[in-house]
Amino acid sequence: MFFIDHIILLASVLILLGIISSQLSARLGLPVLVLFLIVGMLAGEDGPGGIFFDNAEAAHSLGTLALALILFDGGLQTPFKAIKQVWKPASALATFGVLITGLVTGVAAAYILKIPMLHGLLLGAIVGSTDAAAVFALLRNAGIHLNEKLKATLEIESASNDPMAIFLTVGLLEVLVNDMKPGSGLLVMFLSQMGLGAIVGLAVGWVSVRLINKIQLSAAGLYPVLVAACGLLSFGITANIGGSGFLAVFITGVVIGNSRFVFQRSTFLFHDGLAWLSQITMFVVLGLLITPTSLLDVWLEGLIIAFVLIFVARPLAVIPILAIFGFNMREITLVSWIGLRGSVPIILAIFPLIFGMPGAALIFNVVFFVVLISATLQGSSLAWMARKLKLTLPPPVTPAATLEITALGDVDADIVEYTLGSTSRAVGCRLSQLALPESAVMAMISRNNNVIAPRGSTLLQADDQLFVVLKPHTRAFVDCVFSGKTDDESHELFTKELTVKGTTQVNDIAHSYNLDIKGAAQGSLEQVIKNKLNKAPEIDAVAEFGDVKLYVRDMVEQRIITVGILLKAKSIKALK
């Protein structure tokens, strides 16, 4: 039997244990990263597994690759809307927040561990950033819903603060090991890390989208692999020219994820699975690297440093920054609490080992212990803290299950599957009563494993699966038609024009979009427009009913075939 055969068996067993342990996360109230670390520790030299692993460089290499893939997946799932909404507070937390956290924790660590101040500051820099993998997993698996602003701030901060922690760690190591003079050298390093990371990330993302849509691959399964290669290319180019590869790969993911490209759904699923595999591999390997008995030598000091980090340093960094940007005290408290440390501090703690710095083993053991305390305490109490602060929201009003589409090559159309929830506004309606955009077509209905041919008289029921062919720009309107009932529907949807058939009834518009066309009599849109105009209609004629404008968009002889619906700009602004 070859050596690689043993490695494959061992790797598969550890990955399987990691996957199985993830199912215990919700039951035990522990973040999955803690369970993955425990699997690695149990498999290590002090555990039942008895595996001896002390290759810091291999652990660093695997961790870096895994983290790059996790950040890339996080970027793919981050909408531009969220970034526009919170980029200022998130950027401040990712830079000044990390600096303040590192300084406070570092000074405390120097006194607690009785080590030189620069060594203490190095430890503070290492634990200064929150962990993207931990925060993403926690927010998406905690079973609670936060408002978009708060959730986006936490996710974008965690995804973008690694470059600052890496810069501080590498900079301090250069000062300690290579006698680099602090000052202009550190400033140049900072600017190159952030600047090159942003520029290359944007450039590679832009080129990648065009390449993905232009190239004709013989196998559909190659498209997700192509996207992954583009992300890693962004990381590799940036890291090799002195920039932050982690920042670049996240930005590239954001650019690609917010663009329209072929086989989009399968690509997202592929990278979601890849990110999970990366998490399991990374945390299990990092668990293998630590010798659990060595943690007993630093448990008291580690506990005190973790206390300072969680209850002193993080709040001191967060409170003034978020107060400037108008966050209330309850939101500030939650952001202060969700300062999870995860893989990034452990990977950074390997740097002193690789550099051969005196006291590196002590720093690594303390950082590992701090991460365990942070992840266990803060991660397991997120849901409780959010409820205690009254920041949880009911599940968002969306279709019960919207399966994103695979684009049909160069055809500007998508196929979307909706599963109707019991509160969907479409339940109990006939297809003819749905005020769908005129370009949307109901292709098929599946009910109790039976296929139903769509007809105008078909009555929709809860749990029906609907397959709709639609134009991408009409997606938001179709989502609204099949979403849950609400008395507080946002009319921001009508910043874009909705085009429907002229035969669409006024009361169907009101039911489907919660849009009241005031002053319009009951009947079809064609009828109310003709009554309002008091003359023969023509293309682009407009009939105004309060805040709503109805446009004649298409006609056949004297019949109005297509009607455009738009809210006045001032009305939309007043509703915001």
Coordinates of C-alpha atoms in Angstrom, one line a residue:
M1 CA 0.0 0.0 0.0
F2 CA 1.3 3.4 -1.0
F3 CA 1.7 6.3 1.5
I4 CA -0.9 8.4 -0.5
D5 CA -3.4 5.6 0.2
H6 CA -3.1 6.2 3.9
I7 CA -3.4 10.0 3.4
I8 CA -6.6 9.6 1.3
L9 CA -8.2 7.3 3.9
L10 CA -7.2 9.6 6.8
A11 CA -8.4 12.7 5.0
S12 CA -11.8 11.2 4.1
V13 CA -12.4 10.0 7.7
L14 CA -11.5 13.4 9.1
I15 CA -13.8 15.2 6.6
L16 CA -16.6 12.8 7.3
L17 CA -16.2 13.4 11.0
G18 CA -16.2 17.1 10.3
I19 CA -19.4 16.9 8.3
I20 CA -21.2 14.7 10.9
S21 CA -20.1 17.1 13.7
S22 CA -21.6 20.0 11.9
Q23 CA -25.0 18.4 12.5
L24 CA -24.4 18.7 16.2
S25 CA -23.8 22.4 16.0
A26 CA -27.5 23.5 16.4
R27 CA -28.2 20.9 19.1
L28 CA -25.1 21.8 21.2
G29 CA -25.3 25.5 20.5
L30 CA -21.7 25.6 19.4
P31 CA -20.4 27.2 16.2
V32 CA -19.2 24.6 13.6
L33 CA -15.7 25.9 13.7
V34 CA -15.3 24.8 17.3
L35 CA -16.5 21.3 16.5
F36 CA -14.1 21.1 13.5
L37 CA -11.2 22.2 15.7
I38 CA -12.2 19.6 18.4
V39 CA -12.2 16.9 15.7
G40 CA -8.7 17.9 14.7
M41 CA -7.5 18.0 18.3
L42 CA -9.0 14.6 19.1
A43 CA -7.3 13.2 16.0
G44 CA -4.0 14.7 17.1
E45 CA -1.1 13.4 19.1
D46 CA -2.8 13.9 22.5
G47 CA -6.2 12.5 21.4
P48 CA -7.4 9.0 20.5
G49 CA -6.3 9.4 16.9
G50 CA -2.7 9.8 17.9
I51 CA -1.7 11.6 14.6
F52 CA 1.5 13.5 14.9
F53 CA 1.5 16.7 12.8
D54 CA 3.8 19.7 13.4
N55 CA 4.3 21.0 9.9
A56 CA 3.5 24.7 10.4
E57 CA 4.3 25.7 6.8
A58 CA 1.9 23.0 5.4
A59 CA -0.8 24.2 7.8
H60 CA -0.2 27.8 6.8
S61 CA -0.4 26.8 3.1
L62 CA -3.6 24.8 3.5
G63 CA -5.2 27.5 5.7
T64 CA -4.3 30.3 3.2
L65 CA -5.9 28.4 0.2
A66 CA -9.0 27.5 2.3
L67 CA -9.5 31.0 3.5
A68 CA -9.1 32.4 0.0
L69 CA -11.9 30.0 -1.2
I70 CA -14.1 30.9 1.7
L71 CA -13.7 34.7 1.1
F72 CA -14.4 34.2 -2.6
D73 CA -17.6 32.4 -1.8
G74 CA -18.5 35.1 0.7
G75 CA -18.0 37.7 -2.1
L76 CA -20.1 35.8 -4.5
Q77 CA -23.0 35.9 -2.1
T78 CA -22.6 39.6 -1.1
P79 CA -24.9 42.0 -3.1
F80 CA -23.7 45.4 -4.2
K81 CA -26.8 46.8 -2.4
A82 CA -25.4 45.7 1.0
I83 CA -21.9 47.1 0.3
K84 CA -23.4 50.5 -0.8
Q85 CA -25.5 50.6 2.4
V86 CA -22.7 49.9 4.9
W87 CA -19.3 50.4 3.2
K88 CA -18.4 53.4 5.4
P89 CA -18.9 51.8 8.9
A90 CA -17.6 48.4 7.7
S91 CA -14.5 50.0 6.3
A92 CA -13.9 51.9 9.5
L93 CA -14.3 48.8 11.6
A94 CA -12.0 46.8 9.2
T95 CA -9.2 49.4 9.6
F96 CA -9.4 51.6 12.7
G97 CA -11.4 48.9 14.5
V98 CA -8.7 46.3 14.0
L99 CA -6.0 48.8 15.0
I100 CA -7.7 49.8 18.2
T101 CA -8.5 46.2 19.1
G102 CA -4.9 45.1 18.5
L103 CA -3.4 48.0 20.5
V104 CA -5.6 47.4 23.6
T105 CA -5.3 43.6 23.5
G106 CA -1.5 43.8 22.7
V107 CA -0.7 46.1 25.7
A108 CA -2.7 43.9 28.0
A109 CA -1.0 40.8 26.7
A110 CA 2.5 42.2 27.2
Y111 CA 1.7 42.8 30.9
I112 CA -0.2 39.6 31.4
L113 CA 2.4 37.3 29.8
K114 CA 5.4 39.4 30.9
I115 CA 6.8 39.6 27.4
P116 CA 8.3 42.6 25.5
M117 CA 5.8 45.2 24.4
L118 CA 6.4 44.6 20.6
H119 CA 5.7 40.9 21.2
G120 CA 2.5 41.8 23.0
L121 CA 1.4 44.1 20.2
L122 CA 2.2 41.3 17.7
L123 CA -0.2 39.0 19.6
G124 CA -2.8 41.8 19.6
A125 CA -2.4 42.3 15.9
I126 CA -2.9 38.6 15.3
V127 CA -6.2 38.5 17.2
G128 CA -7.3 41.9 15.9
S129 CA -9.6 40.8 13.1
T130 CA -12.9 39.0 13.2
D131 CA -13.2 35.8 11.1
A132 CA -15.1 35.8 7.9
A133 CA -15.7 32.0 7.8
A134 CA -17.0 32.0 11.4
V135 CA -19.2 35.1 11.0
F136 CA -20.7 33.9 7.6
A137 CA -21.4 30.5 9.0
L138 CA -22.8 31.8 12.2
L139 CA -25.1 34.4 10.7
R140 CA -26.5 32.0 8.1
N141 CA -27.0 29.0 10.5
A142 CA -28.0 30.7 13.7
G143 CA -31.7 30.5 12.9
I144 CA -32.3 34.2 13.5
H145 CA -32.9 37.2 11.1
L146 CA -31.2 40.6 11.6
N147 CA -32.0 43.8 9.7
E148 CA -30.0 44.1 6.4
K149 CA -27.9 47.0 7.6
L150 CA -26.7 45.1 10.7
K151 CA -26.1 41.8 9.0
A152 CA -24.3 43.4 6.1
T153 CA -22.0 45.4 8.5
L154 CA -21.0 42.3 10.3
E155 CA -20.4 40.2 7.1
I156 CA -18.5 42.9 5.2
E157 CA -16.4 43.9 8.2
S158 CA -15.3 40.3 8.7
A159 CA -14.6 39.8 5.0
S160 CA -12.5 43.0 4.7
N161 CA -10.6 43.3 8.0
D162 CA -8.2 40.4 7.3
P163 CA -5.8 42.6 5.2
M164 CA -5.4 45.0 8.1
A165 CA -4.6 42.2 10.6
I166 CA -2.2 40.6 8.1
F167 CA -0.5 44.0 7.4
L168 CA 0.0 44.7 11.2
T169 CA 1.2 41.1 11.8
V170 CA 3.7 41.1 8.9
G171 CA 4.8 44.7 9.6
L172 CA 5.6 43.9 13.3
L173 CA 7.4 40.7 12.3
E174 CA 9.5 42.7 9.9
V175 CA 10.4 45.1 12.7
L176 CA 11.1 42.3 15.2
V177 CA 12.9 39.8 12.9
N178 CA 14.3 41.9 10.1
D179 CA 14.9 45.2 11.9
M180 CA 12.7 47.2 9.6
K181 CA 12.3 50.8 10.8
P182 CA 8.7 51.6 11.6
G183 CA 7.3 54.7 9.8
S184 CA 7.4 55.2 6.0
G185 CA 8.1 51.5 5.3
L186 CA 5.0 50.4 7.1
L187 CA 2.9 53.1 5.4
V188 CA 4.1 52.0 1.9
M189 CA 3.3 48.4 2.8
F190 CA -0.2 49.4 4.0
L191 CA -1.0 51.3 0.8
S192 CA 0.3 48.6 -1.5
Q193 CA -1.6 45.9 0.4
M194 CA -4.9 47.7 0.2
G195 CA -4.5 49.6 -3.1
L196 CA -3.2 46.6 -5.1
G197 CA -5.8 44.3 -3.6
A198 CA -8.7 46.6 -4.6
I199 CA -7.4 47.4 -8.1
V200 CA -6.5 43.8 -9.1
G201 CA -9.7 42.5 -7.5
L202 CA -11.9 44.8 -9.6
A203 CA -9.9 44.3 -12.8
V204 CA -9.9 40.5 -12.6
G205 CA -13.6 40.4 -11.6
W206 CA -14.4 42.6 -14.7
V207 CA -12.4 40.4 -17.1
S208 CA -13.7 37.2 -15.5
V209 CA -17.3 38.0 -16.2
R210 CA -16.6 38.7 -19.8
L211 CA -14.5 35.6 -20.2
I212 CA -17.1 33.4 -18.6
N213 CA -19.9 34.7 -20.8
K214 CA -17.7 34.7 -24.0
I215 CA -16.1 31.3 -23.8
Q216 CA -18.0 28.2 -25.1
L217 CA -17.0 25.2 -23.0
S218 CA -17.9 21.7 -24.1
A219 CA -18.8 20.6 -20.5
A220 CA -21.2 22.6 -18.3
G221 CA -19.4 21.4 -15.2
L222 CA -16.3 23.4 -16.2
Y223 CA -18.0 26.7 -15.7
P224 CA -17.9 26.6 -11.9
V225 CA -14.3 25.5 -12.1
L226 CA -13.5 28.4 -14.4
V227 CA -15.0 30.8 -11.9
A228 CA -12.9 29.3 -9.0
A229 CA -9.8 29.6 -11.2
C230 CA -10.6 33.3 -11.8
G231 CA -10.9 33.9 -8.0
L232 CA -7.6 32.1 -7.3
L233 CA -5.9 34.0 -10.1
S234 CA -7.0 37.3 -8.5
F235 CA -5.4 36.1 -5.2
G236 CA -2.2 34.9 -6.8
I237 CA -1.5 38.0 -8.9
T238 CA -2.1 40.3 -6.0
A239 CA -0.1 38.4 -3.5
N240 CA 2.9 38.1 -5.9
I241 CA 3.0 41.8 -6.5
G242 CA 2.8 42.8 -2.8
G243 CA -0.9 43.4 -2.4
S244 CA -3.5 41.7 -0.2
G245 CA -4.7 38.6 -1.9
F246 CA -7.5 38.1 0.6
L247 CA -9.0 41.6 -0.2
A248 CA -8.6 40.9 -4.0
V249 CA -10.3 37.5 -4.0
F250 CA -13.2 38.9 -2.0
I251 CA -13.7 41.9 -4.3
T252 CA -13.4 39.6 -7.4
G253 CA -16.1 37.4 -5.9
V254 CA -18.4 40.4 -5.3
V255 CA -17.9 41.6 -8.9
I256 CA -18.6 38.1 -10.4
G257 CA -21.5 37.4 -8.0
N258 CA -23.3 40.6 -8.8
S259 CA -23.0 40.0 -12.6
R260 CA -25.1 37.9 -14.8
F261 CA -23.3 34.9 -16.3
V262 CA -24.1 31.4 -17.6
F263 CA -24.7 28.5 -15.2
Q264 CA -24.9 30.9 -12.3
R265 CA -26.9 28.7 -10.0
S266 CA -24.7 25.6 -10.4
T267 CA -21.7 27.9 -9.9
F268 CA -23.0 29.2 -6.6
L269 CA -23.8 25.7 -5.3
F270 CA -20.4 24.5 -6.3
H271 CA -18.6 27.2 -4.4
D272 CA -20.9 26.8 -1.4
G273 CA -19.8 23.2 -1.2
L274 CA -16.2 24.2 -1.8
A275 CA -16.3 26.7 1.0
W276 CA -17.7 24.1 3.4
L277 CA -14.9 21.7 2.4
S278 CA -12.4 24.4 2.9
Q279 CA -13.7 25.2 6.4
I280 CA -13.6 21.6 7.5
T281 CA -10.1 21.0 6.1
M282 CA -8.7 24.3 7.5
F283 CA -10.1 23.9 11.1
V284 CA -9.3 20.2 11.3
V285 CA -5.7 20.8 10.2
L286 CA -5.3 23.7 12.6
G287 CA -6.7 21.4 15.3
L288 CA -4.1 18.8 14.4
L289 CA -1.3 21.3 14.6
I290 CA -2.0 22.2 18.3
T291 CA -0.9 20.0 21.2
P292 CA -3.9 20.2 23.6
T293 CA -1.8 19.6 26.7
S294 CA 0.3 22.7 25.9
L295 CA -2.9 24.8 26.3
L296 CA -2.9 23.9 30.0
D297 CA 0.2 25.9 30.5
V298 CA -1.4 29.1 29.3
W299 CA -5.1 28.6 30.2
L300 CA -5.2 31.3 32.9
E301 CA -3.3 33.9 30.9
G302 CA -5.3 33.0 27.7
L303 CA -8.5 33.4 29.6
I304 CA -7.6 36.9 30.9
I305 CA -6.5 38.0 27.5
A306 CA -9.7 36.6 25.9
F307 CA -11.7 38.6 28.6
V308 CA -9.8 41.8 27.7
L309 CA -10.4 41.2 24.0
I310 CA -14.1 40.4 24.2
F311 CA -15.2 42.8 27.0
V312 CA -12.7 45.7 26.7
A313 CA -10.9 45.9 23.4
R314 CA -13.7 45.1 21.0
P315 CA -16.2 47.4 22.6
L316 CA -13.7 50.3 22.8
A317 CA -13.1 49.8 19.0
V318 CA -16.7 49.5 18.0
I319 CA -18.6 52.0 20.1
P320 CA -17.1 55.3 18.9
I321 CA -17.0 54.1 15.2
L322 CA -20.6 52.9 15.0
A323 CA -21.9 55.8 17.1
I324 CA -20.5 58.2 14.4
F325 CA -22.5 56.4 11.7
G326 CA -25.8 56.5 13.6
F327 CA -26.1 53.0 15.0
N328 CA -28.2 52.7 18.1
M329 CA -26.8 51.3 21.4
R330 CA -28.5 47.9 21.0
E331 CA -27.0 47.5 17.5
I332 CA -23.6 48.6 18.7
T333 CA -23.8 46.1 21.6
L334 CA -24.5 43.2 19.2
V335 CA -21.7 44.2 16.8
S336 CA -19.4 44.4 19.8
W337 CA -20.4 40.9 20.9
I338 CA -20.1 39.3 17.5
G339 CA -16.4 39.8 17.3
L340 CA -15.7 36.1 16.6
R341 CA -12.1 35.0 16.2
G342 CA -11.5 32.0 14.0
S343 CA -9.1 30.6 11.5
V344 CA -7.4 33.9 10.6
P345 CA -5.8 34.5 14.0
I346 CA -4.6 30.9 14.1
I347 CA -3.1 31.1 10.6
L348 CA -1.4 34.4 11.5
A349 CA -0.1 32.9 14.7
I350 CA 1.8 30.4 12.5
F351 CA 3.8 33.3 11.0
P352 CA 6.1 33.8 14.0
L353 CA 6.8 30.0 13.9
I354 CA 7.8 30.2 10.2
F355 CA 9.9 33.3 10.9
G356 CA 11.6 31.5 13.7
M357 CA 10.9 34.2 16.2
P358 CA 11.8 33.6 19.9
G359 CA 8.6 33.0 22.0
A360 CA 6.6 32.0 18.9
A361 CA 5.2 28.8 20.5
L362 CA 3.8 30.8 23.4
I363 CA 2.1 33.2 21.1
F364 CA 0.6 30.4 19.1
N365 CA -0.8 28.6 22.1
V366 CA -2.3 31.7 23.6
V367 CA -3.9 32.7 20.3
F368 CA -5.4 29.2 19.9
F369 CA -6.8 29.3 23.4
V370 CA -8.3 32.9 22.8
V371 CA -9.9 31.7 19.6
L372 CA -11.5 28.7 21.4
I373 CA -12.9 30.9 24.1
S374 CA -14.1 33.6 21.6
A375 CA -15.8 31.2 19.3
T376 CA -17.4 29.1 22.0
L377 CA -18.6 32.0 24.2
Q378 CA -19.6 34.6 21.5
G379 CA -20.7 32.1 18.9
S380 CA -22.9 30.0 21.1
S381 CA -24.7 33.1 22.6
L382 CA -25.4 35.0 19.3
A383 CA -29.0 34.1 19.1
W384 CA -29.6 34.7 22.8
M385 CA -27.9 38.1 22.7
A386 CA -29.8 39.2 19.5
R387 CA -33.2 38.2 21.1
K388 CA -32.2 39.9 24.4
L389 CA -31.4 43.1 22.6
K390 CA -34.7 42.7 20.6
L391 CA -32.9 42.9 17.3
T392 CA -34.4 39.8 15.7
L393 CA -36.8 40.1 12.9
P394 CA -39.4 37.6 11.5
P395 CA -38.3 35.6 8.5
P396 CA -38.2 37.9 5.4
V397 CA -41.2 37.9 3.2
T398 CA -40.0 36.0 0.1
P399 CA -41.1 33.1 -1.9
A400 CA -40.9 29.9 0.2
A401 CA -38.1 28.5 -2.0
T402 CA -36.7 30.3 -5.0
L403 CA -34.4 28.2 -7.0
E404 CA -32.0 30.5 -8.9
I405 CA -31.9 29.8 -12.5
T406 CA -29.4 28.7 -15.0
A407 CA -29.2 31.2 -17.8
L408 CA -30.2 29.9 -21.2
G409 CA -26.9 30.7 -22.9
D410 CA -27.2 33.9 -24.9
V411 CA -31.0 34.0 -24.6
D412 CA -32.1 36.9 -22.4
A413 CA -34.5 34.7 -20.3
D414 CA -34.4 32.6 -17.1
I415 CA -36.3 29.7 -15.8
V416 CA -37.3 30.2 -12.1
E417 CA -38.9 27.7 -9.8
Y418 CA -41.1 29.0 -7.0
T419 CA -42.6 26.9 -4.2
L420 CA -45.7 28.6 -2.8
G421 CA -45.8 29.1 0.9
S422 CA -49.0 29.1 2.8
T423 CA -48.9 32.9 3.2
S424 CA -48.2 33.6 -0.5
R425 CA -50.5 36.2 -2.0
A426 CA -50.9 33.9 -5.0
V427 CA -52.5 31.1 -3.1
G428 CA -56.2 30.9 -3.8
C429 CA -55.9 32.9 -7.0
R430 CA -56.4 31.7 -10.6
L431 CA -53.6 32.2 -13.0
S432 CA -55.6 34.8 -14.9
Q433 CA -55.8 36.9 -11.7
L434 CA -52.0 37.2 -11.3
A435 CA -50.8 40.5 -12.7
L436 CA -47.6 39.0 -13.9
P437 CA -45.3 41.1 -16.2
E438 CA -46.4 40.7 -19.8
S439 CA -43.1 38.9 -20.7
A440 CA -43.4 36.3 -18.0
V441 CA -44.8 32.9 -19.0
M442 CA -46.0 30.1 -16.6
A443 CA -44.4 27.0 -18.1
M444 CA -45.5 24.3 -15.7
I445 CA -47.1 23.6 -12.4
S446 CA -46.2 20.6 -10.2
R447 CA -48.6 19.5 -7.5
N448 CA -48.3 16.4 -5.4
N449 CA -45.9 14.8 -7.9
N450 CA -48.4 15.5 -10.7
V451 CA -47.8 17.9 -13.6
I452 CA -50.6 20.4 -14.3
A453 CA -50.8 22.2 -17.6
P454 CA -51.1 26.0 -16.8
R455 CA -54.4 27.6 -17.8
G456 CA -56.0 30.8 -16.9
S457 CA -58.6 29.0 -14.8
T458 CA -56.0 27.0 -12.8
L459 CA -56.4 27.7 -9.1
L460 CA -53.1 27.9 -7.2
Q461 CA -52.6 26.1 -3.9
A462 CA -50.0 26.1 -1.1
D463 CA -47.0 23.9 -1.9
D464 CA -47.5 24.2 -5.6
Q465 CA -44.2 24.3 -7.6
L466 CA -44.3 26.9 -10.3
F467 CA -41.9 27.1 -13.2
V468 CA -41.8 30.6 -14.7
V469 CA -39.9 31.8 -17.8
L470 CA -39.1 35.5 -17.3
K471 CA -36.8 38.3 -18.4
P472 CA -34.1 39.0 -15.8
H473 CA -35.2 42.6 -15.3
T474 CA -38.7 41.5 -14.3
R475 CA -37.5 39.1 -11.6
A476 CA -38.3 41.4 -8.7
F477 CA -41.9 41.9 -9.8
V478 CA -42.5 38.1 -10.2
D479 CA -40.9 37.6 -6.7
C480 CA -43.4 40.1 -5.3
V481 CA -46.4 38.3 -6.9
F482 CA -45.5 35.0 -5.3
S483 CA -44.3 36.4 -1.9
G484 CA -46.1 36.3 1.4
K485 CA -48.9 38.7 2.3
T486 CA -47.9 42.0 4.0
D487 CA -49.5 45.2 4.9
D488 CA -46.3 47.1 4.6
E489 CA -45.2 46.4 1.0
S490 CA -42.4 48.7 -0.2
H491 CA -43.2 50.6 -3.4
E492 CA -39.6 51.1 -4.2
L493 CA -40.2 48.2 -6.6
F494 CA -41.8 50.7 -8.9
T495 CA -38.7 52.7 -9.5
K496 CA -38.7 50.6 -12.6
E497 CA -41.6 50.4 -15.0
L498 CA -43.8 47.3 -14.8
T499 CA -45.4 46.3 -18.1
V500 CA -48.5 44.1 -18.0
K501 CA -51.3 43.2 -20.4
G502 CA -54.0 45.7 -21.1
T503 CA -56.6 43.1 -20.0
T504 CA -55.1 43.0 -16.5
Q505 CA -57.7 44.0 -13.9
V506 CA -57.2 47.0 -11.5
N507 CA -58.0 44.9 -8.4
D508 CA -55.5 42.2 -9.6
I509 CA -52.7 44.9 -9.6
A510 CA -53.8 45.9 -6.1
H511 CA -53.7 42.3 -4.8
S512 CA -50.4 41.3 -6.6
Y513 CA -48.4 44.4 -5.7
N514 CA -50.3 46.1 -2.9
L515 CA -50.5 49.1 -5.3
D516 CA -53.7 51.1 -5.1
I517 CA -54.5 53.0 -8.3
K518 CA -56.6 55.7 -6.7
G519 CA -59.5 57.1 -8.6
A520 CA -59.5 54.2 -11.1
A521 CA -62.8 52.3 -11.5
Q522 CA -62.9 48.6 -11.4
G523 CA -62.2 47.0 -14.7
S524 CA -59.2 46.3 -17.0
L525 CA -56.3 48.8 -17.3
E526 CA -57.3 49.3 -20.9
Q527 CA -60.8 50.4 -19.9
V528 CA -59.6 52.8 -17.1
I529 CA -57.0 54.4 -19.5
K530 CA -59.6 55.0 -22.2
N531 CA -62.1 56.5 -19.7
K532 CA -59.4 58.8 -18.3
L533 CA -58.1 60.0 -21.6
N534 CA -61.6 60.8 -23.1
K535 CA -60.1 60.4 -26.6
A536 CA -58.6 57.7 -28.8
P537 CA -55.5 56.4 -27.1
E538 CA -52.1 56.4 -28.8
I539 CA -48.7 54.9 -28.1
D540 CA -47.0 56.6 -25.1
A541 CA -50.1 58.3 -24.0
V542 CA -50.3 58.6 -20.2
A543 CA -53.2 58.5 -17.7
E544 CA -52.4 59.7 -14.2
F545 CA -54.3 58.4 -11.1
G546 CA -52.8 60.1 -8.1
D547 CA -49.2 58.9 -7.7
V548 CA -49.6 56.2 -10.3
K549 CA -48.9 56.8 -14.1
L550 CA -50.3 54.3 -16.6
Y551 CA -48.6 54.4 -20.0
V552 CA -49.9 53.0 -23.3
R553 CA -46.9 50.9 -24.6
D554 CA -48.4 48.7 -27.3
M555 CA -51.6 48.8 -29.4
V556 CA -53.3 46.8 -32.1
E557 CA -55.7 49.0 -33.9
Q558 CA -57.7 50.6 -31.1
R559 CA -57.0 47.9 -28.6
I560 CA -54.4 48.6 -25.8
I561 CA -52.2 45.5 -25.6
T562 CA -49.5 46.5 -23.1
V563 CA -49.6 49.0 -20.3
G564 CA -46.7 50.4 -18.3
I565 CA -47.1 51.2 -14.6
L566 CA -44.8 53.7 -12.8
L567 CA -44.9 55.6 -9.6
K568 CA -44.1 59.3 -9.6
A569 CA -40.5 59.9 -8.3
K570 CA -41.6 62.1 -5.4
S571 CA -44.0 59.5 -4.2
I572 CA -41.2 56.8 -4.1
K573 CA -39.0 59.2 -2.3
A574 CA -41.7 59.9 0.3
L575 CA -42.1 56.2 1.0
K576 CA -38.4 55.6 1.7

